[in-house]
Short mmCIF file of C-alpha atoms in Angstrom, two decimals:
data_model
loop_
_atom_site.label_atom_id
_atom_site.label_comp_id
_atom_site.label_asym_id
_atom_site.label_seq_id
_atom_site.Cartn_x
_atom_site.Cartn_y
_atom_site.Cartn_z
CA UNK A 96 -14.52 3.07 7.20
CA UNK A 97 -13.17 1.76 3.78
CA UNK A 98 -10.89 -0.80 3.05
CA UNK A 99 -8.41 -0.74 0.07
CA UNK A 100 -9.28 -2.09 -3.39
CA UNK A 101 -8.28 -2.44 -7.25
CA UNK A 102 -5.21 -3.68 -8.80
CA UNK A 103 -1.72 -2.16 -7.18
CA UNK A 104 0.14 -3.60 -10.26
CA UNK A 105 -2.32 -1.69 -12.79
CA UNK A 106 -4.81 0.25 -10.68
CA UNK A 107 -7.90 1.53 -12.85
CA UNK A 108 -10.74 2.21 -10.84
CA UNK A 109 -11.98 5.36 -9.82
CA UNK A 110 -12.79 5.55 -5.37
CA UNK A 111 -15.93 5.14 -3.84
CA UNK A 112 -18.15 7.69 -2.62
CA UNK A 113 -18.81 8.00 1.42
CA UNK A 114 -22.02 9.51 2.90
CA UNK A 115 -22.81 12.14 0.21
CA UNK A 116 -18.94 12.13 -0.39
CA UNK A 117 -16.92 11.79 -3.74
CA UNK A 118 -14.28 9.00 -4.64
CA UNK A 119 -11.43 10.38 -6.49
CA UNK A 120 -11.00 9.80 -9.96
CA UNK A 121 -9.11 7.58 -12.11
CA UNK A 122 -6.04 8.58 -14.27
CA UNK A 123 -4.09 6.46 -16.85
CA UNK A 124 -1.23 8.36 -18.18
CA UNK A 125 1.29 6.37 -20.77
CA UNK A 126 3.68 8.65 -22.08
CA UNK A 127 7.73 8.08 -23.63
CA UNK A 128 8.74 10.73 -21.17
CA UNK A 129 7.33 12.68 -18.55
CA UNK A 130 8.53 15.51 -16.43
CA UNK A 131 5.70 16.03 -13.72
CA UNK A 132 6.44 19.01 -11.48
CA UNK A 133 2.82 19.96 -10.87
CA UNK A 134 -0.12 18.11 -8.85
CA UNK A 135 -2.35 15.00 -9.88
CA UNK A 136 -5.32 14.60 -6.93
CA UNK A 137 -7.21 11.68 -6.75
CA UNK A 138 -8.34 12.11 -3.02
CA UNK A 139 -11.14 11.38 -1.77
CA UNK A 140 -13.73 14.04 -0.59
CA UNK A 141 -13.86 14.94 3.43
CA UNK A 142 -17.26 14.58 4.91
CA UNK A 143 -19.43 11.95 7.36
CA UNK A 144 -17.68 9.20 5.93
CA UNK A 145 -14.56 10.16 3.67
CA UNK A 146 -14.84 8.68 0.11
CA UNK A 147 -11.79 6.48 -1.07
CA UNK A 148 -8.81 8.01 -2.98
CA UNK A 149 -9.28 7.23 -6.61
CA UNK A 150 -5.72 5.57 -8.75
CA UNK A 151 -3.00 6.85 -10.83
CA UNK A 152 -1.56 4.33 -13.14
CA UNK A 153 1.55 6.10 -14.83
CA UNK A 154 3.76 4.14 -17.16
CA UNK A 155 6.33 5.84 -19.09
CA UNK A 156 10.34 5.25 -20.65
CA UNK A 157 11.39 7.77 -17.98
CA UNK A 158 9.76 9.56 -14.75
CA UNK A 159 11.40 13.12 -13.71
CA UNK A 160 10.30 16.01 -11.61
CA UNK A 161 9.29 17.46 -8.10
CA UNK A 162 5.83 17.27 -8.30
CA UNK A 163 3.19 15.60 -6.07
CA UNK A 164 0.98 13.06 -6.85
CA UNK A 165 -2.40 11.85 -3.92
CA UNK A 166 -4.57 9.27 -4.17
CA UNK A 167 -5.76 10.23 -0.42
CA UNK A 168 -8.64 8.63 0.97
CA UNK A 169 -10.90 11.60 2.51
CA UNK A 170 -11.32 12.68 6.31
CA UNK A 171 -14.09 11.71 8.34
CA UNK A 172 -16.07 14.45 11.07
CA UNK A 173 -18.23 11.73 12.02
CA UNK A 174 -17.86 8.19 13.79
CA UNK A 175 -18.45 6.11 10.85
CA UNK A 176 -14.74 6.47 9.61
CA UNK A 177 -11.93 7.68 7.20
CA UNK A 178 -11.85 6.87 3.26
CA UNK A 179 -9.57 4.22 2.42
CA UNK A 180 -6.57 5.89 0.39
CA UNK A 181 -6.15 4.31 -3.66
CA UNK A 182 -4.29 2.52 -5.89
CA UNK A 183 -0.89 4.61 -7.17
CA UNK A 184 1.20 2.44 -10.02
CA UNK A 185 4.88 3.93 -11.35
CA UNK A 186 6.02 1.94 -14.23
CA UNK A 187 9.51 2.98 -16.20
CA UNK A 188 10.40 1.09 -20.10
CA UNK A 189 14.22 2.49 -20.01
CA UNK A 190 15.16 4.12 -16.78
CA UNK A 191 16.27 0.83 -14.63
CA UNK A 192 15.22 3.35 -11.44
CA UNK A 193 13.57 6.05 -9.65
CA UNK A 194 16.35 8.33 -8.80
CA UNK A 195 15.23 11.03 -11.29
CA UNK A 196 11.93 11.74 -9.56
CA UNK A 197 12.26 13.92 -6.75
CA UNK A 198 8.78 14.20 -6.16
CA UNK A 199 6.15 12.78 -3.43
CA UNK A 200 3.38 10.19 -4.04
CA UNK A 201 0.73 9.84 -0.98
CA UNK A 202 -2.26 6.80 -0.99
CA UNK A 203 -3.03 7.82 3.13
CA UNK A 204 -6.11 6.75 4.24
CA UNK A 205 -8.67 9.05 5.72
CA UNK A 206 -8.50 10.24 9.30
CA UNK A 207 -10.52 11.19 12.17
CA UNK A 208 -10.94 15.24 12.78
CA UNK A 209 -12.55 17.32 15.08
CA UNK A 210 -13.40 15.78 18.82
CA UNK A 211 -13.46 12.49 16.47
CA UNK A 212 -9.56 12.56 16.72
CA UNK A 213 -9.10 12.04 20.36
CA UNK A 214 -7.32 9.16 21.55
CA UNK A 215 -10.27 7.76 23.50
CA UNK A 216 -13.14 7.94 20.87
CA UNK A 217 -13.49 4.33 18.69
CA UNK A 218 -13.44 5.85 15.29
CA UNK A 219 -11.89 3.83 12.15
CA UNK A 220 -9.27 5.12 10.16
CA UNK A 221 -9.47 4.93 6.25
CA UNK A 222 -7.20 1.95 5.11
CA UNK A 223 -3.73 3.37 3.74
CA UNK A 224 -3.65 2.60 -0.38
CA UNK A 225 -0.23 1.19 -2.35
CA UNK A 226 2.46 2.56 -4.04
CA UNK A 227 3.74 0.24 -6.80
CA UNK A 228 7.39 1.04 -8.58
CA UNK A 229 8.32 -1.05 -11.70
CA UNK A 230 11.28 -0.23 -13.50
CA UNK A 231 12.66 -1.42 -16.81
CA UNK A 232 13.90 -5.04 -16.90
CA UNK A 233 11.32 -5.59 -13.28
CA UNK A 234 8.21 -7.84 -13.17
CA UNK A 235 6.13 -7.89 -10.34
CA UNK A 236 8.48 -10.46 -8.48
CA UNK A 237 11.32 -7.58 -8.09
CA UNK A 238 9.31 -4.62 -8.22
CA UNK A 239 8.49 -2.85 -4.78
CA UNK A 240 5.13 -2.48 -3.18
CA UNK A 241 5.09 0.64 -0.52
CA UNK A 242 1.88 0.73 2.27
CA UNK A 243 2.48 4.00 3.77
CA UNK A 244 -0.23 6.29 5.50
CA UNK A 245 -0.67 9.67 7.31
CA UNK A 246 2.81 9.80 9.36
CA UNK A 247 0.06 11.80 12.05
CA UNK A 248 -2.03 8.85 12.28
CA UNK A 249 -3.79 8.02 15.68
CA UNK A 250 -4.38 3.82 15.66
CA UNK A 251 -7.72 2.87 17.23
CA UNK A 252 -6.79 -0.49 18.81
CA UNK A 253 -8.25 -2.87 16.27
CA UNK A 254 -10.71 0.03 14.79
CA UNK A 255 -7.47 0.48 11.70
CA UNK A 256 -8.08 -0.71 8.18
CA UNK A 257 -5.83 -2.54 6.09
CA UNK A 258 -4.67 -2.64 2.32
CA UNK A 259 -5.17 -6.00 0.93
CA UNK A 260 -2.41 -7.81 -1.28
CA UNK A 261 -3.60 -10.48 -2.82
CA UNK A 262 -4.80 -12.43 -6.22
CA UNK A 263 -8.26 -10.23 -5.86
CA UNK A 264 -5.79 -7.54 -5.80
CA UNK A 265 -4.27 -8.18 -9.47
CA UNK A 266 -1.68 -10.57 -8.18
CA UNK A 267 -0.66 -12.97 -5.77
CA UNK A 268 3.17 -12.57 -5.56
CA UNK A 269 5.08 -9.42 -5.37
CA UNK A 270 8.18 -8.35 -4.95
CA UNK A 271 9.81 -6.60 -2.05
CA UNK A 272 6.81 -4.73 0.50
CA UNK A 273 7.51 -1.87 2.48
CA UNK A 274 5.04 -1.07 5.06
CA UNK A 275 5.41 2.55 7.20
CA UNK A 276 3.80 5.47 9.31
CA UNK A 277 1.52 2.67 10.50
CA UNK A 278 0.39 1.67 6.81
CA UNK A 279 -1.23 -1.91 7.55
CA UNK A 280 -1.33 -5.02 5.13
CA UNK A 281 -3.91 -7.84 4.98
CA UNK A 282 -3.87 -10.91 3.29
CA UNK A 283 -7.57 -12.49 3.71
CA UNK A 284 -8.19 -16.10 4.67
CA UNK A 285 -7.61 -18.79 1.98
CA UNK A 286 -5.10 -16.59 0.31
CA UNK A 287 -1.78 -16.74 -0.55
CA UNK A 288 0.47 -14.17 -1.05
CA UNK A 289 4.39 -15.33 -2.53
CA UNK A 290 7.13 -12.63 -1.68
CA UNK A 291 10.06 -12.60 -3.98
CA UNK A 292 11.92 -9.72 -2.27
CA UNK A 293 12.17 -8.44 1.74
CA UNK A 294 9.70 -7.63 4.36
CA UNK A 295 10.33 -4.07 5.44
CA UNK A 296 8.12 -2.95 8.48
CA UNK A 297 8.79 0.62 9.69
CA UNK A 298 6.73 1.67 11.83
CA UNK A 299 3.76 -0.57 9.43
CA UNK A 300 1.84 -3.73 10.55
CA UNK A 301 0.49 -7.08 9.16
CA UNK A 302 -3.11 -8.36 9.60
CA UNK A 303 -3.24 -11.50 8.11
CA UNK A 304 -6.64 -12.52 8.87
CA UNK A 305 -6.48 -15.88 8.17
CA UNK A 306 -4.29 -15.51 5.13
CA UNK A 307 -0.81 -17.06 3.98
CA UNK A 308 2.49 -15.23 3.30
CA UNK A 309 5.03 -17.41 1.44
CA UNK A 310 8.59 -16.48 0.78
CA UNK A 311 9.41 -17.68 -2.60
CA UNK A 312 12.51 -15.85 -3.88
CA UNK A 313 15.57 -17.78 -4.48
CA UNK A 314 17.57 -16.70 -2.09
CA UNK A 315 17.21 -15.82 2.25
CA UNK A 316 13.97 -12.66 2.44
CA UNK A 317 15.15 -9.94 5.15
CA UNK A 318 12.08 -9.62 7.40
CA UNK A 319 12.78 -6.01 9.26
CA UNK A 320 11.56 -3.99 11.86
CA UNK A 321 11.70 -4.47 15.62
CA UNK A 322 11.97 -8.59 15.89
CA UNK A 323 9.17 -8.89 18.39
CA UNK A 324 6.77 -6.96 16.24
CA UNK A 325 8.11 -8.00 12.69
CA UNK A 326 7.27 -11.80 13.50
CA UNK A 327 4.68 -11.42 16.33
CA UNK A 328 2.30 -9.94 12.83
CA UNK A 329 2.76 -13.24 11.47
CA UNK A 330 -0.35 -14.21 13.82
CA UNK A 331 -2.37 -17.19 12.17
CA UNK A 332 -0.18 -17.37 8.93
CA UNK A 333 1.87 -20.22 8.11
CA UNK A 334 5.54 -18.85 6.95
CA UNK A 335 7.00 -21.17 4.32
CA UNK A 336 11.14 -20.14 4.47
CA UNK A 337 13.46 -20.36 1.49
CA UNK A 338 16.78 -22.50 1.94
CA UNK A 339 19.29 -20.46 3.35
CA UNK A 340 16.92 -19.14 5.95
CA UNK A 341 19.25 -17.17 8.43
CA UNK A 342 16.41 -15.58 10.72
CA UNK A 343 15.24 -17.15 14.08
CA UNK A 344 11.62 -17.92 14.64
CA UNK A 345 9.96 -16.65 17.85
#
């Protein structure tokens, strides 16, 4: 399998190949406006083992249109696993939000097909990629990073691979993280990760191997999702709370 890599603030590499499969490539588009109603694919290719989703790195005044944009990490036929998906980065000068795109952006990671995608076969899943949305007068301490993968997932017990957030990752605070459809989040051991904004967990997961979460905004961080899950991912990672704390430990 693959696990995520470059920079989710201002991703620039392209993916990695798998077993005589291609990465996707690596786009940089800065523009004053841009209207994008058609497709940019940055997937990986399918094969033995997928290759990871390449990045997208899009920084205009304003964002409109329906289009689609994938940084997919490719599927796997074979048991030595999925692609990991890429690196996607929105950034807007003027427009202080998102609501004029009406499009989709997708950083899945690759999946199991074929007899590979049974529930009892060991197989790992690609790691999902990021999704990073800066808007004007944001920094990367109220901007929001998004972990989502394939909503048809199957999870393999431990066999699932993570994105990482963390300084090796082009920073080591963010703002508010939103992790769904299973996407996973890692922050290794001996890092540090500060969060500014909320910890959203629909239907996502944390893997902290080892690795420290901090919540550094100035005022109480919502931690959501089911309570038993939300904190019980908090395994080996020492929670520093900000004043005002309203939440209950477990």
């Amino acid at each position: 399998c693959a696990f995520t890599y470059d920079f989710e603030l201002a991703p620039f590499y392209p993916g990695s190949g798998g077993n005589s499969t291609r990465g996707g490539s690596a786009i940089r588009i800065f523009a004053s406006d841009v209207v994008l109603d058609g497709t940019i694919n940055v997937s990986g290719g399918n094969g033995t083992t997928g290759g990871s989703g390449g990045s997208v790195w899009l920084r205009a005044a304003r964002l409109a249109g329906s289009g689609t944009v994938s940084a997919n990490g490719g599927n796997t036929a074979h048991s030595d696993g999925g692609g990991a998906g890429g690196r996607i980065a929105f950034w807007q000068d003027e427009a202080t939000d998102f609501g004029d795109w009406k499009g989709k952006a997708t950083a899945y990671g690759g999946t199991p097909t074929g007899h590979y995608s049974s529930d009892k076969v060991s197989v790992v899943s690609g790691g999902a990629g990021t999704i990073y949305l800066q808007a004007a007068g944001q920094t990367v301490t109220n901007a929001t990073v998004i972990v989502a993968d394939n909503p048809s997932l199957k999870i393999y017990s431990a066999f699932h691979a993570w994105a990482e957030l963390n300084a090796k990752c082009g920073a080591d605070a963010v703002g508010t993280v939103i992790m769904t459809n299973n996407g996973c989040v890692a922050v290794d051991s001996g890092a540090e990760l500060k969060v500014y904004g909320d910890w959203i967990a629909r239907g996502g997961r944390d893997d902290m191997r080892g690795g420290t979460v901090r919540f550094a905004g100035d005022r109480a961080a919502t931690v959501t999702g089911a309570a038993s899950e939300a904190f019980k991912a908090f395994s080996n990672v020492a929670l520093t709370l900000p004043d005002g704390w309203q939440g209950e430990l477990p």
